[in-house]
Amino acid sequence: MLRYTLVLAAALVAAAPLRAQTASLDSAYAELYARWGRGDVAGAMRMLAPEYAWVRGGRQLGRAEQEERFRADSTVRRLAAAPRFEIADVRGEGDRVHATARVVALTAYREDNGEESAMVVEENHRDTWRRTAAGWLLERREEVRPRLVGDVAVVQSPRLRALLQRVAAGGAAAVDSFWSDAGGPLVEEIPGDAAHRLVTFLWRGRPGTRTVALLGSFPDRAFRTLLPLPGTDVWYNTQRLPADSRLNYEFDLWDSERFAAEEGEREVWYVRAEPDPRNPPSVLALPHAPPQPYVAARPGVPRGTLARDSLASAVLGQTRAYAVYTPPGHDPAKGPYPLLVLFDGQMYGGSPASAPIPTATILDNLVAEGRIPPVVAVLVHARDRAGELNGSEAFTRFVADELLPAVRRRTGATADPARTVIGGASLGGLAAAFAGLTRPEVFGNVLSQSGAFWIPPGWPAGPRRIVDETGWFITRVMEAPRVPVRFSLEAGWFEAYLLPANRHLRDVLRLKGYEVDYREFHGGHHAQNWRGTLADGLIALLGRPAP
């Protein structure tokens, strides 16, 4: 059972002539919610006037509908603690009293599986009470603004709990102070668990904010809803993540604004994706995330040359763009050089201005450190990824029989498959593995980063059948004879169905007698991870361990 204490100061504000009449109004609120909270629907209904009406979202609910809702709610929820009230703007009118009330209650919900969760519910409304001989009767309730609901079960962050306490104690400046210190997701230690961290993703809401979702690669799903923290403009989602995680994220916002129209005011809803304004790259690396020592240019390290080019392909019937990296001091006569081929060349640096993976810099640093020999790299630009990188024999033939011979003539790159690596990420990893399996006389090494080996037959035209189904490439490996190819595979723990598919392929390859270097990382399907792990795969296939 949750151990959560919500303390809110209660105040009764009234003009002097009304003080005697309204002194017991707070007890009327307490009694109404207490009856409802213990499931005494009949008792709660006795406190509503016969003409009771509830106006919510511009719609008026009468007594009968309210009673039906009371009865339905009482079967699935109860008050876990006495509610707290702030009653203000009290005005008298005969035997009636109009009051603006803020009610905050901790409510326990019974789930379908019998378990309980708890929610903090904040209601803001204008109430009209009538004083009778039998006591207070509630005549009308009008919602002032939508209810705010916060799931107490995920208010795990110590800093958010501290903020709740400061707000409850009347700290009007507490929220602004919180935001001035928040520089992105909150990362907090977990007592007794050094292997994990509590990570709280934050969004600052505004009056029109209706829903905030967190998008990215996370341990169990890619879509998570943020919850509003009652009494604040903080929206939050807290997760327990491995302390060596590196992940990307963004926010998906459902907002609304009101505009003047000929027929009156109208509300317009819109959806937009936004990076984290307090962490613009929207990349989070926890304290023990693996270092990425080769991605930044180092002073004094000689730099290779990256040149963009194109080739008219008879196989594809089109001209294709690519880029070629040659190492520092390159001389074709000094060859043959080991050869690296990477699909999705734009991502791997073929378009340097926007490339998230600086392959040329990584190769410069690896060569300078002696981890791999000087290498020639070909970055093949993508055009039709789903068609070309999903087992296309024509595209493989273009690379093997047209592109590489042209590159070898100019650069002195090797034709030895044992010193040739073909690689890529996601679909590019699948295409690289397909090329190695079908053209082993050209490609003797496969480097796959989060390869899309889950893809079923017929994808993408058919349904994405990914449950209890072996991807087409894994089936092909099972059925095909072993060929002289080495594999370097990797996958992230947060990559959903892709992770088990990579583990499956690893096991099948090893059972077939292949040499497989296999690694996993705590991260998702994103170049922010691949830019660091590319070096690991290259060292495994072309290099040697550090002395």
PDB file of N, CA and C in Angstrom, residues 397-410:
ATOM      1  N   ARG A 397      23.923  -6.277 -55.850  1.00  0.00           N
ATOM      2  CA  ARG A 397      24.722  -6.419 -57.065  1.00  0.00           C
ATOM      3  C   ARG A 397      25.331  -5.089 -57.494  1.00  0.00           C
ATOM      4  N   PHE A 398      24.573  -3.995 -57.351  1.00  0.00           N
ATOM      5  CA  PHE A 398      25.108  -2.668 -57.658  1.00  0.00           C
ATOM      6  C   PHE A 398      26.332  -2.366 -56.808  1.00  0.00           C
ATOM      7  N   VAL A 399      26.240  -2.616 -55.511  1.00  0.00           N
ATOM      8  CA  VAL A 399      27.358  -2.310 -54.613  1.00  0.00           C
ATOM      9  C   VAL A 399      28.552  -3.211 -54.920  1.00  0.00           C
ATOM     10  N   ALA A 400      28.302  -4.514 -55.053  1.00  0.00           N
ATOM     11  CA  ALA A 400      29.398  -5.472 -55.211  1.00  0.00           C
ATOM     12  C   ALA A 400      30.054  -5.409 -56.580  1.00  0.00           C
ATOM     13  N   ASP A 401      29.258  -5.225 -57.633  1.00  0.00           N
ATOM     14  CA  ASP A 401      29.787  -5.377 -58.997  1.00  0.00           C
ATOM     15  C   ASP A 401      30.012  -4.070 -59.731  1.00  0.00           C
ATOM     16  N   GLU A 402      29.424  -2.963 -59.253  1.00  0.00           N
ATOM     17  CA  GLU A 402      29.602  -1.684 -59.932  1.00  0.00           C
ATOM     18  C   GLU A 402      30.349  -0.671 -59.064  1.00  0.00           C
ATOM     19  N   LEU A 403      29.851  -0.454 -57.847  1.00  0.00           N
ATOM     20  CA  LEU A 403      30.419   0.599 -57.014  1.00  0.00           C
ATOM     21  C   LEU A 403      31.820   0.251 -56.515  1.00  0.00           C
ATOM     22  N   LEU A 404      31.992  -0.932 -55.931  1.00  0.00           N
ATOM     23  CA  LEU A 404      33.282  -1.252 -55.325  1.00  0.00           C
ATOM     24  C   LEU A 404      34.421  -1.369 -56.340  1.00  0.00           C
ATOM     25  N   PRO A 405      34.206  -1.973 -57.509  1.00  0.00           N
ATOM     26  CA  PRO A 405      35.302  -1.962 -58.490  1.00  0.00           C
ATOM     27  C   PRO A 405      35.758  -0.553 -58.848  1.00  0.00           C
ATOM     28  N   ALA A 406      34.796   0.396 -58.969  1.00  0.00           N
ATOM     29  CA  ALA A 406      35.167   1.780 -59.288  1.00  0.00           C
ATOM     30  C   ALA A 406      35.968   2.394 -58.153  1.00  0.00           C
ATOM     31  N   VAL A 407      35.575   2.117 -56.907  1.00  0.00           N
ATOM     32  CA  VAL A 407      36.299   2.664 -55.758  1.00  0.00           C
ATOM     33  C   VAL A 407      37.694   2.048 -55.657  1.00  0.00           C
ATOM     34  N   ARG A 408      37.816   0.756 -55.894  1.00  0.00           N
ATOM     35  CA  ARG A 408      39.120   0.095 -55.782  1.00  0.00           C
ATOM     36  C   ARG A 408      40.118   0.673 -56.789  1.00  0.00           C
ATOM     37  N   ARG A 409      39.656   0.946 -58.001  1.00  0.00           N
ATOM     38  CA  ARG A 409      40.557   1.468 -59.022  1.00  0.00           C
ATOM     39  C   ARG A 409      41.163   2.804 -58.606  1.00  0.00           C
ATOM     40  N   ARG A 410      40.406   3.609 -57.890  1.00  0.00           N
ATOM     41  CA  ARG A 410      40.862   4.952 -57.517  1.00  0.00           C
ATOM     42  C   ARG A 410      41.633   4.977 -56.207  1.00  0.00           C
TER      43      ARG A 410
END
